[in-house]
mmCIF file of C-alpha atoms in Angstrom:
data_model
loop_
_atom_site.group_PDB
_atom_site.id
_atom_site.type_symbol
_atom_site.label_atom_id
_atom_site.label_comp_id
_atom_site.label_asym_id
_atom_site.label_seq_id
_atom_site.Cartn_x
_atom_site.Cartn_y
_atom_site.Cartn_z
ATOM 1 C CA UNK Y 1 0.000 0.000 0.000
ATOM 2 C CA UNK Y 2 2.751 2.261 0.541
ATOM 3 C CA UNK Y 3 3.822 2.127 -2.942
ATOM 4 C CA UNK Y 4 1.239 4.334 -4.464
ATOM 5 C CA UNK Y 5 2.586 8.135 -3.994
ATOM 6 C CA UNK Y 6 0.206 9.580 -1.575
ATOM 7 C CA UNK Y 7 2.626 10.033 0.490
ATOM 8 C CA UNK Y 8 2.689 13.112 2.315
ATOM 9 C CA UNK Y 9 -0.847 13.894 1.224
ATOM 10 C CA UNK Y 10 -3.279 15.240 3.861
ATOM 11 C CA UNK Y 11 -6.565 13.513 3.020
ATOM 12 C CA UNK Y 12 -9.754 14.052 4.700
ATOM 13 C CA UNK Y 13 -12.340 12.060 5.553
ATOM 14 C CA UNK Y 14 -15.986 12.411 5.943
ATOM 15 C CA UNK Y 15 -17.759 9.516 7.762
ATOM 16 C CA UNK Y 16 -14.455 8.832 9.517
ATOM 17 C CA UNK Y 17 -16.978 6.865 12.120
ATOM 18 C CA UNK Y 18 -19.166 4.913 9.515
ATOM 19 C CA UNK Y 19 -18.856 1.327 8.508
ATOM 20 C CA UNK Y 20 -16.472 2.248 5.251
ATOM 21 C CA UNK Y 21 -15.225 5.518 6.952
ATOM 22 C CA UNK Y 22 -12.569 3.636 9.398
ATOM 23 C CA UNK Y 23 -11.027 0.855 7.118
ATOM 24 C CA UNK Y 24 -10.759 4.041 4.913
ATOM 25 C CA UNK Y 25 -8.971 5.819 7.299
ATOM 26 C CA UNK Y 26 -6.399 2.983 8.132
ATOM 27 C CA UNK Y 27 -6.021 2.047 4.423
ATOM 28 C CA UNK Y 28 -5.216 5.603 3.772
ATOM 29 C CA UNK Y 29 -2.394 5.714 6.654
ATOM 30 C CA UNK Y 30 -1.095 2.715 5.828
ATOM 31 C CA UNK Y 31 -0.449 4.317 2.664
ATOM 32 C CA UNK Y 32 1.422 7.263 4.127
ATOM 33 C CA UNK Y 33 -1.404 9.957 4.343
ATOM 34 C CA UNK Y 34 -1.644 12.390 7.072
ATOM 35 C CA UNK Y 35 -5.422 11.595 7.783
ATOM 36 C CA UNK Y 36 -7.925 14.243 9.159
ATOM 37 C CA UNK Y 37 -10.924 12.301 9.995
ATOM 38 C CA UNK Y 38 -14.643 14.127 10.084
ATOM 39 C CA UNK Y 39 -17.372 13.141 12.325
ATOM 40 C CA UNK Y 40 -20.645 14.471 12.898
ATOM 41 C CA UNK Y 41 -21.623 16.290 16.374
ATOM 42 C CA UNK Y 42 -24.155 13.403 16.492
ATOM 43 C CA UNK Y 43 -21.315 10.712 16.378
ATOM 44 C CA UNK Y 44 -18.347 12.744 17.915
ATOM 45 C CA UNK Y 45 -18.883 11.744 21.516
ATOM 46 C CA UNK Y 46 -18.775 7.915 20.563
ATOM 47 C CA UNK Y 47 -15.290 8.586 19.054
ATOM 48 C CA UNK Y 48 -13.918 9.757 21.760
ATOM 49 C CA UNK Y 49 -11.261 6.861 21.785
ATOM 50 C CA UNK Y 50 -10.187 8.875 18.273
ATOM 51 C CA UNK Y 51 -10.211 7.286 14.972
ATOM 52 C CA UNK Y 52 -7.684 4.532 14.366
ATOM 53 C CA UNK Y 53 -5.517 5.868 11.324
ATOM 54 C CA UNK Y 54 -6.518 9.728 11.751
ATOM 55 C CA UNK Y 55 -3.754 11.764 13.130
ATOM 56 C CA UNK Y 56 -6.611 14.694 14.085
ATOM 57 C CA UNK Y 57 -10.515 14.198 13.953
ATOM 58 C CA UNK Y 58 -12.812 17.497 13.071
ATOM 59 C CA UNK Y 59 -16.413 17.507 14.243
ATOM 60 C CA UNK Y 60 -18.863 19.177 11.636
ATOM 61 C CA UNK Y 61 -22.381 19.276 10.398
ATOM 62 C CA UNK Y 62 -21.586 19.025 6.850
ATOM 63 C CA UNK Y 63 -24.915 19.873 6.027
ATOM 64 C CA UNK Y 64 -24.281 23.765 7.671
ATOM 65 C CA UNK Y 65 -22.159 25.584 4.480
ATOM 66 C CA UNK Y 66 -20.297 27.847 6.559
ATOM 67 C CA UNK Y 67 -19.521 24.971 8.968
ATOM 68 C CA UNK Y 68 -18.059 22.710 5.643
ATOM 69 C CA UNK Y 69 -16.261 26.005 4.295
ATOM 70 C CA UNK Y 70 -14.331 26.716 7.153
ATOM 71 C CA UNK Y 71 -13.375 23.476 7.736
ATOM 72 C CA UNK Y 72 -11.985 23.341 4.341
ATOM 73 C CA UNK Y 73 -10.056 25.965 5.405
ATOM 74 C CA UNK Y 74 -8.885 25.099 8.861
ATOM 75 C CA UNK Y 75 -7.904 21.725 7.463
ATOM 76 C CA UNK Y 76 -6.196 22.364 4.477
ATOM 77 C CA UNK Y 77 -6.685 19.036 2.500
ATOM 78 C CA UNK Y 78 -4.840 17.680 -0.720
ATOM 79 C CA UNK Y 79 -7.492 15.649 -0.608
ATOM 80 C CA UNK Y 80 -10.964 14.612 0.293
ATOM 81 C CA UNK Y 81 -13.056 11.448 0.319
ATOM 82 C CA UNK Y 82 -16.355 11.938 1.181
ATOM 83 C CA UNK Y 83 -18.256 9.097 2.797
ATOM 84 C CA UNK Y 84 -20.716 10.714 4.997
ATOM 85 C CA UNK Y 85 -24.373 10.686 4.084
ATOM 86 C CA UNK Y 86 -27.593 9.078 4.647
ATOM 87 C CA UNK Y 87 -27.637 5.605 3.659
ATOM 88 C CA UNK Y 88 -31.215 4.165 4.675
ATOM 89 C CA UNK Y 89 -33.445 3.474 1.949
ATOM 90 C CA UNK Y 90 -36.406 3.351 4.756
ATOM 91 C CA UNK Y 91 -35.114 6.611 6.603
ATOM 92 C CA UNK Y 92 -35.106 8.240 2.872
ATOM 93 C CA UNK Y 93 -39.193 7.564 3.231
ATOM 94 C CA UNK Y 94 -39.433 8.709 6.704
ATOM 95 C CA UNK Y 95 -37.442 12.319 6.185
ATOM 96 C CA UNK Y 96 -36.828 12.839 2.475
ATOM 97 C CA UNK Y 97 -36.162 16.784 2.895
ATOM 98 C CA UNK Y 98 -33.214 15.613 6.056
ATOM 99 C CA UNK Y 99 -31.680 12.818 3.440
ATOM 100 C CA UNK Y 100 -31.365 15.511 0.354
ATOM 101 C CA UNK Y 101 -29.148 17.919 2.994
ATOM 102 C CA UNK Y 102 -27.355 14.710 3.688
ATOM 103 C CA UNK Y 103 -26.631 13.541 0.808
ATOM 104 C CA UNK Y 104 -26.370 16.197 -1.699
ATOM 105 C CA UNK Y 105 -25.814 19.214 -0.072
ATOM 106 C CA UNK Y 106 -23.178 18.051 2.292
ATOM 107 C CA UNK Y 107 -21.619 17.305 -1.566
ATOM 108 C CA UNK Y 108 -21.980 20.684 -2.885
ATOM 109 C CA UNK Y 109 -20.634 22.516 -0.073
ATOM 110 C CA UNK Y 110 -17.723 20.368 0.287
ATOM 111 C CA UNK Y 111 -17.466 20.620 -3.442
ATOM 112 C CA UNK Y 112 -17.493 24.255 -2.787
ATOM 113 C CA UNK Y 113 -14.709 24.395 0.216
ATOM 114 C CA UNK Y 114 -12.584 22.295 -1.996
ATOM 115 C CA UNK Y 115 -12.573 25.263 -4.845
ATOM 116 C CA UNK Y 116 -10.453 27.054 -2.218
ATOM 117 C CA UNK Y 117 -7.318 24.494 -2.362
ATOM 118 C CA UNK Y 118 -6.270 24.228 -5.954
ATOM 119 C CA UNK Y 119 -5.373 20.833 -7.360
ATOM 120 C CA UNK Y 120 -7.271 19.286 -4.307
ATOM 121 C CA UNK Y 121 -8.682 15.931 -5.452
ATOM 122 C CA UNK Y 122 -12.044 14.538 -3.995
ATOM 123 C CA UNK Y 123 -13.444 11.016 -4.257
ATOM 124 C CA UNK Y 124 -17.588 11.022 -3.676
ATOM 125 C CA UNK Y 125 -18.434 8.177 -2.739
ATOM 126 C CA UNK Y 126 -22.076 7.437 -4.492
ATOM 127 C CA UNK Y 127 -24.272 4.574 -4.686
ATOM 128 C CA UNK Y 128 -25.395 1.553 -7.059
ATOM 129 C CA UNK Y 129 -28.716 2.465 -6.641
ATOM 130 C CA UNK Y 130 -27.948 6.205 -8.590
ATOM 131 C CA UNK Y 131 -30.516 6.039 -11.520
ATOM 132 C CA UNK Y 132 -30.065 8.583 -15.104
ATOM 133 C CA UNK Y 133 -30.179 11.901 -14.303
ATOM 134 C CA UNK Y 134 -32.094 12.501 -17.361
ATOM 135 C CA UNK Y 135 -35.090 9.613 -14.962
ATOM 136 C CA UNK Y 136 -34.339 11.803 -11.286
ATOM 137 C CA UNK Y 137 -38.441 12.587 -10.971
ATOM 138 C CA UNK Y 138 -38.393 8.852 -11.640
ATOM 139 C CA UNK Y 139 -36.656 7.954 -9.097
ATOM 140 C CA UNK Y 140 -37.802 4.519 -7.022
ATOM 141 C CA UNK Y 141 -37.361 6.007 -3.681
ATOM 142 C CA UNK Y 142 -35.907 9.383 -2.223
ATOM 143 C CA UNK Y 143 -32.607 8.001 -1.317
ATOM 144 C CA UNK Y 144 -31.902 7.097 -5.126
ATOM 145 C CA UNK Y 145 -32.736 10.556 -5.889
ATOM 146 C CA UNK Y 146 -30.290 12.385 -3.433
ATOM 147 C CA UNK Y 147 -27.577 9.749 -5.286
ATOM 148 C CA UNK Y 148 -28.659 10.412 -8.631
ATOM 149 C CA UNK Y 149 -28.645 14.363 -7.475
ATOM 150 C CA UNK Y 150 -25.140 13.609 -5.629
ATOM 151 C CA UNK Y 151 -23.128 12.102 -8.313
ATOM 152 C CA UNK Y 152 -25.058 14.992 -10.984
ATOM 153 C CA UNK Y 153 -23.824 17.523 -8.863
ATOM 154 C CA UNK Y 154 -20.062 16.039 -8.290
ATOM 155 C CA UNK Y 155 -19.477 15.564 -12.069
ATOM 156 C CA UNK Y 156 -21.108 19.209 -12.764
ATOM 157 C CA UNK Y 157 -18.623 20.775 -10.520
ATOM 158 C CA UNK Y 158 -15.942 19.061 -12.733
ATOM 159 C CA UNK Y 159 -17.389 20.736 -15.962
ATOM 160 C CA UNK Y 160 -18.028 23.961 -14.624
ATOM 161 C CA UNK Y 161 -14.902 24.823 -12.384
ATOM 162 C CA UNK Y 162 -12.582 21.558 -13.319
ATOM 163 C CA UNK Y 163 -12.730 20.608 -9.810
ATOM 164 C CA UNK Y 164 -10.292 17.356 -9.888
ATOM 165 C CA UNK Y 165 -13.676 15.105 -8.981
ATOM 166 C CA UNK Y 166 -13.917 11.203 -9.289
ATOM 167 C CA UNK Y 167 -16.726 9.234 -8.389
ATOM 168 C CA UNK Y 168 -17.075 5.458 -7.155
ATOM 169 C CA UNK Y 169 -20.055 3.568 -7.173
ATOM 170 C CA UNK Y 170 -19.171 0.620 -4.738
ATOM 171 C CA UNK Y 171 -21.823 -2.591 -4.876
ATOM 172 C CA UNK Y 172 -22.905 -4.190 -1.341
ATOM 173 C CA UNK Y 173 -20.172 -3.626 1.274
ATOM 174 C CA UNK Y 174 -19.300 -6.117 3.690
ATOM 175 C CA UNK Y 175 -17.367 -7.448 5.597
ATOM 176 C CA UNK Y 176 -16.054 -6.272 9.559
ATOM 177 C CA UNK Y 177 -16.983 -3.016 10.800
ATOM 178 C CA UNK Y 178 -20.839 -3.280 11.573
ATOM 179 C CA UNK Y 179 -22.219 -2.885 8.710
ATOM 180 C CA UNK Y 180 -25.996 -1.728 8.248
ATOM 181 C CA UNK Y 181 -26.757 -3.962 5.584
ATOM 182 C CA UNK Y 182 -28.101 -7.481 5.044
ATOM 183 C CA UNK Y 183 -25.033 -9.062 5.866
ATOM 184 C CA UNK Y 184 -24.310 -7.158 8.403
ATOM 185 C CA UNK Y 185 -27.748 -7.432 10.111
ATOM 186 C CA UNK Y 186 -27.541 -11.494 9.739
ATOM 187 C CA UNK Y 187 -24.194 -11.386 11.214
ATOM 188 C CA UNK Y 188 -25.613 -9.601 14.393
ATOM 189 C CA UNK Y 189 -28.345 -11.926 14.554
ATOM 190 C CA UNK Y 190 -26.252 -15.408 14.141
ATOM 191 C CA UNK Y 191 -23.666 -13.825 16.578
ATOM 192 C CA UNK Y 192 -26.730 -13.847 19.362
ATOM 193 C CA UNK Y 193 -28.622 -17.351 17.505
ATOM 194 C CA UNK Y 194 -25.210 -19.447 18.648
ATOM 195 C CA UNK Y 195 -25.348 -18.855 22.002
ATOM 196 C CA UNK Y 196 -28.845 -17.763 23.071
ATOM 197 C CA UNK Y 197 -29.678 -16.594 26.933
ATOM 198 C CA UNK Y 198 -31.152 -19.460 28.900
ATOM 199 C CA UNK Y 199 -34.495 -20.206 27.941
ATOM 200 C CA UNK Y 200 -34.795 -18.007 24.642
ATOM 201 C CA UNK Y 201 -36.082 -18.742 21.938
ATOM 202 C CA UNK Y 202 -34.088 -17.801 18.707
ATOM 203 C CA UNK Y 203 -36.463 -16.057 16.146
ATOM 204 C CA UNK Y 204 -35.756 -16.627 12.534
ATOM 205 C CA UNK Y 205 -33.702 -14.386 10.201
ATOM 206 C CA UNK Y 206 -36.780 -14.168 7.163
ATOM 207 C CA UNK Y 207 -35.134 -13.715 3.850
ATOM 208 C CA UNK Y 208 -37.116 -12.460 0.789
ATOM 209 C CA UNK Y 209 -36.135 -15.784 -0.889
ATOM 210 C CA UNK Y 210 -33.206 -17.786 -2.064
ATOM 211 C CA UNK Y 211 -32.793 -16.752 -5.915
ATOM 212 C CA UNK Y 212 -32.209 -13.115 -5.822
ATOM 213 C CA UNK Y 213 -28.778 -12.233 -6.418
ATOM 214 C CA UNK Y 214 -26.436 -9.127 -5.402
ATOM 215 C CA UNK Y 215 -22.764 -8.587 -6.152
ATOM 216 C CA UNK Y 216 -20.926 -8.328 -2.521
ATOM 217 C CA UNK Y 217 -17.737 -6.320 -2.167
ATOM 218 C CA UNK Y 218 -15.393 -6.782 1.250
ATOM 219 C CA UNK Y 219 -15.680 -3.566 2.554
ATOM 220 C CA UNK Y 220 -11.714 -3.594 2.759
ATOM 221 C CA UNK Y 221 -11.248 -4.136 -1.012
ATOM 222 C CA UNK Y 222 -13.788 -1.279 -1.375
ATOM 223 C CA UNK Y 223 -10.922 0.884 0.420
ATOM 224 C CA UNK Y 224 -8.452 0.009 -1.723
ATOM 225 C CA UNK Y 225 -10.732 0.933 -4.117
ATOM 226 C CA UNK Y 226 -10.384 4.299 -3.219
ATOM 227 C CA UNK Y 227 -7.893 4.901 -2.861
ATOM 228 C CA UNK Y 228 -6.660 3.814 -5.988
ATOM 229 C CA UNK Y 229 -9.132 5.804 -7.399
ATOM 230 C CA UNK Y 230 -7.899 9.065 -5.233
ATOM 231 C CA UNK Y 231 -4.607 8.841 -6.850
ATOM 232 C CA UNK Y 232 -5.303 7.495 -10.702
ATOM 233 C CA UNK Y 233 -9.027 7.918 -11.074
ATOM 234 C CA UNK Y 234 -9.601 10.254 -14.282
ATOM 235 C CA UNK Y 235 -11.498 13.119 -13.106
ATOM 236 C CA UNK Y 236 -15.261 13.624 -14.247
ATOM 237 C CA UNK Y 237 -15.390 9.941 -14.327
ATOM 238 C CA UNK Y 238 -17.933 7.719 -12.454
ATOM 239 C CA UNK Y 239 -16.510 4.100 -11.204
ATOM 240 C CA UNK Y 240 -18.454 0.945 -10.916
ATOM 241 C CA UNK Y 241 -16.777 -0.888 -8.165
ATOM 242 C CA UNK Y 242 -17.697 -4.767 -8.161
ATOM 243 C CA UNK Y 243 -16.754 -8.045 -7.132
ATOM 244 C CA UNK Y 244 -17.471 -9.341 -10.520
ATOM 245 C CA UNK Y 245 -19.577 -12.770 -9.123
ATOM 246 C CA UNK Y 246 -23.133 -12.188 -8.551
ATOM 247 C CA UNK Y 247 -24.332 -14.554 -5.688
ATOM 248 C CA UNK Y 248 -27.567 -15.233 -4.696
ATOM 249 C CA UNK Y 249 -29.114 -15.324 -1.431
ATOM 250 C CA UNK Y 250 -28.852 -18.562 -0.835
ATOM 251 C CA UNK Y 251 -25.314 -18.150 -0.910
ATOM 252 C CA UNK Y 252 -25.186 -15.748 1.404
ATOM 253 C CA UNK Y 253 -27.440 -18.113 3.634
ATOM 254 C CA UNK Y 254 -25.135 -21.556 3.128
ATOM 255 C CA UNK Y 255 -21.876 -19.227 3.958
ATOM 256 C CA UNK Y 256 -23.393 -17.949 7.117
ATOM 257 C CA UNK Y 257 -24.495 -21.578 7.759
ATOM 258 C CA UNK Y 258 -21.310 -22.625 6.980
ATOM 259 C CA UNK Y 259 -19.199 -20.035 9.405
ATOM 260 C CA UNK Y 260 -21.789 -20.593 12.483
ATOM 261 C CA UNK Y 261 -20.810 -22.162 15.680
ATOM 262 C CA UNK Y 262 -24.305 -23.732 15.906
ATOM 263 C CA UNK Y 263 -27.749 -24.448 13.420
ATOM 264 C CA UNK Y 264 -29.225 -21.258 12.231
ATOM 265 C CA UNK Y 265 -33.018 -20.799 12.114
ATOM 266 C CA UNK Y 266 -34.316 -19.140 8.851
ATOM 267 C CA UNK Y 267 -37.490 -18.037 7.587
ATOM 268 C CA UNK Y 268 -37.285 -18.093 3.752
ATOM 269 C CA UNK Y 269 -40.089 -15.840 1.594
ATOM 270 C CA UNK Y 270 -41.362 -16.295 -2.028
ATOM 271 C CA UNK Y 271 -39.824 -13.192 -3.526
ATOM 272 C CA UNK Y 272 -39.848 -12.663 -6.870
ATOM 273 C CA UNK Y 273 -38.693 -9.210 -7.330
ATOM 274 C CA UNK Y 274 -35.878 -8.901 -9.817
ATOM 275 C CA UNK Y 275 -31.959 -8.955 -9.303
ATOM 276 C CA UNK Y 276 -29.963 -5.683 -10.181
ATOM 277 C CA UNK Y 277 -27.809 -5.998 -13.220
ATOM 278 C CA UNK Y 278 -24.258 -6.547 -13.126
ATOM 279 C CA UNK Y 279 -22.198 -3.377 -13.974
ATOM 280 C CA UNK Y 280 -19.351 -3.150 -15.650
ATOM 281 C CA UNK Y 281 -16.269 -2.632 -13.263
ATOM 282 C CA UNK Y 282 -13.321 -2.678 -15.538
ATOM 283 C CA UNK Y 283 -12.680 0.892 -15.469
ATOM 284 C CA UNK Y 284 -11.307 0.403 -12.061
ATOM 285 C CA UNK Y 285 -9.693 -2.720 -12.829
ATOM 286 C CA UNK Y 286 -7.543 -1.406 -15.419
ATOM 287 C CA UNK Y 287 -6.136 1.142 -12.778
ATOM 288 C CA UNK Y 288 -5.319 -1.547 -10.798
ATOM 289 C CA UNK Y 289 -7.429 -2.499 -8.435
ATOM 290 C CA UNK Y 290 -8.707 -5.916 -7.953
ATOM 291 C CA UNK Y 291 -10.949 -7.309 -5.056
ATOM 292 C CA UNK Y 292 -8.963 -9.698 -2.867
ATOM 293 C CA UNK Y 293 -11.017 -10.855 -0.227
ATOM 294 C CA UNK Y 294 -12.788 -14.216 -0.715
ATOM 295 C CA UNK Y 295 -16.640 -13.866 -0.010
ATOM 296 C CA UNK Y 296 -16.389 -16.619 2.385
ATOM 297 C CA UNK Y 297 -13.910 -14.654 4.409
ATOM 298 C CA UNK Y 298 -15.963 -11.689 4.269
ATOM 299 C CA UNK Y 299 -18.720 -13.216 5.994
ATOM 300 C CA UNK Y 300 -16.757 -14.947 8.274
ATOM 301 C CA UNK Y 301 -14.774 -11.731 9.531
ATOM 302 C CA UNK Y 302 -18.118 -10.329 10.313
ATOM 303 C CA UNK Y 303 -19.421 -13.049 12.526
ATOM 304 C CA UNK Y 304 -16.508 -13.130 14.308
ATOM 305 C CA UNK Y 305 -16.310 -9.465 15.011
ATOM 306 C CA UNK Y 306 -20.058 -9.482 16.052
ATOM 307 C CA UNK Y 307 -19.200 -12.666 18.512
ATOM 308 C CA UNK Y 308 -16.446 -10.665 20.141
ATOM 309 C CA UNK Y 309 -18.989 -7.492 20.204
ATOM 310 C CA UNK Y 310 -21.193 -9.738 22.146
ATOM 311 C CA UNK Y 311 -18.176 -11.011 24.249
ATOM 312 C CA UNK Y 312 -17.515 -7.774 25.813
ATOM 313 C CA UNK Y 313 -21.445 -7.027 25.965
ATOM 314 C CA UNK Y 314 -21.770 -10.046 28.118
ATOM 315 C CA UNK Y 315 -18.942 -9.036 30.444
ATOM 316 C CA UNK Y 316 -20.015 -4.760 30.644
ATOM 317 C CA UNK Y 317 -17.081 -3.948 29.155
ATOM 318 C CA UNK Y 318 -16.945 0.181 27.759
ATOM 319 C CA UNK Y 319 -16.368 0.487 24.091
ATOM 320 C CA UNK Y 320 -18.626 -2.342 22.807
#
């Protein structure tokens, strides 16, 4: 990792707390950066411990402009990968109006500080589930629109002010880190199904059937990723990042099974809604970057860490 030139760069981080934000911020000092990490008030006293990687950590509301600008300022990045956002499909629903701020203009300010340090180059992280802009009123859900809007708005900044800007597109993370998703949920849950309190009775993880399939990305690979794409990406350029093996769900189900210290109980549903499409991820591969992390290993690595989670639950330990 040290091999790649970013060394002395000072990068900073958005969602330095978030699943992706802390293997980001290890992967980038184990590259040589200098690594400012960026945490929301909301989030900052939970990090008190600090942010392994990040040699400072800056608490902001990226959604306040003046907040963002003078951070830009105080900070003085090279660099900037921005993670932070609102990721929830169902919270998208709930608060539409909060997930736009979040999402898009937390981008546009940022996009905005970063005008003030020439040559600074900034990675925004977007979704798969961005749909054409030329679609955005047809948008499946209000999350997919502040994506769509996002990535519109991170690419427009590269026309209008040449604003070094690359985008990547990551599929499902997983992996460590406590991840919101499916796999992340189902590792919570088998992490409590092995070794139940006395007398409980183990509900069922339901899954929408066993046919549907999803690309899965280690959340560590993802990292890479980026920063790969930090130093080589060509700007104005949106990234696909992909395992390249679409599994279905009942992989996902027999690898769980497989990595489990005891039977797991599952509730399996008829679902027949249809499977994204695979993209097309050799763009990034051709910089570079390939995944590395077995899907296997990804799954297991998240059990585990959930089991130890549970570990130092068990014994009131601080930090879990």
């Amino acid at each position: 990792m040290d091999d790649r030139g970013l060394s002395p760069m000072r990068v900073l981080v958005t969602g330095a707390s978030g699943f992706s934000g802390r293997h980001v911020c290890r992967t980038l000092a184990a590259a040589g950066c200098d690594v400012a990490a960026v945490v929301s008030p909301r989030s900052a006293g939970k990090d008190a411990g600090g942010i392994e990687g990040a040699s400072v950590a800056h608490v902001c509301d990226l959604t306040d402009r003046k907040a963002v600008h003078a951070l830009c300022r105080s900070a003085a990045p090279d660099a900037i990968v921005h993670l932070a956002g609102q990721n929830a499909v169902n919270e998208s629903w709930k608060a539409p109006d909060a997930t736009l701020a979040a999402n898009l203009m937390s981008t546009a300010f940022l996009l905005e500080g970063a005008r003030s340090r020439p040559g600074c180059r900034i990675l925004v992280v977007g979704s798969m589930l961005r749909g054409a802009e030329d679609g955005l009123s047809d948008s499946l859900h209000p999350y997919g629109f502040s994506k769509t809007a996002q990535v519109a708005a991170a690419l427009a900044w590269h026309r209008w002010y040449g604003l070094s800007v690359v985008v990547a597109e990551p599929s499902n993370l997983i992996g460590p880190g406590g991840s919101l998703g499916l796999c992340g949920k189902i590792a919570v849950w088998a992490a409590g199904a092995e070794r139940p309190a006395p007398g409980a009775r183990v509900e069922p993880f339901q899954l929408s059937s066993l046919e549907e399939r999803r690309d899965f990305l280690d959340v560590r690979d993802a990292a890479d990723a980026y920063v790969t794409l930090l130093l080589k990406g060509e700007p104005g350029t949106a990234y696909a990042l992909e395992s390249g093996a679409l599994r279905t769900l009942r992989d996902v189900k027999e690898a769980f099974d497989l990595a489990a210290a005891a039977p797991l109980p599952w509730r399996i549903g008829q679902s027949s809604a249809p499977s994204p499409a695979p993209r097309d991820a050799s763009a990034a591969w051709a910089l570079g970057w390939q995944p590395r992390i077995p899907f296997e290993r990804s799954i297991a690595d998240a059990l585990e860490e959930q089991r130890e989670r549970r570990c130092r639950e068990e014994k009131g330990e601080v930090g879990t």
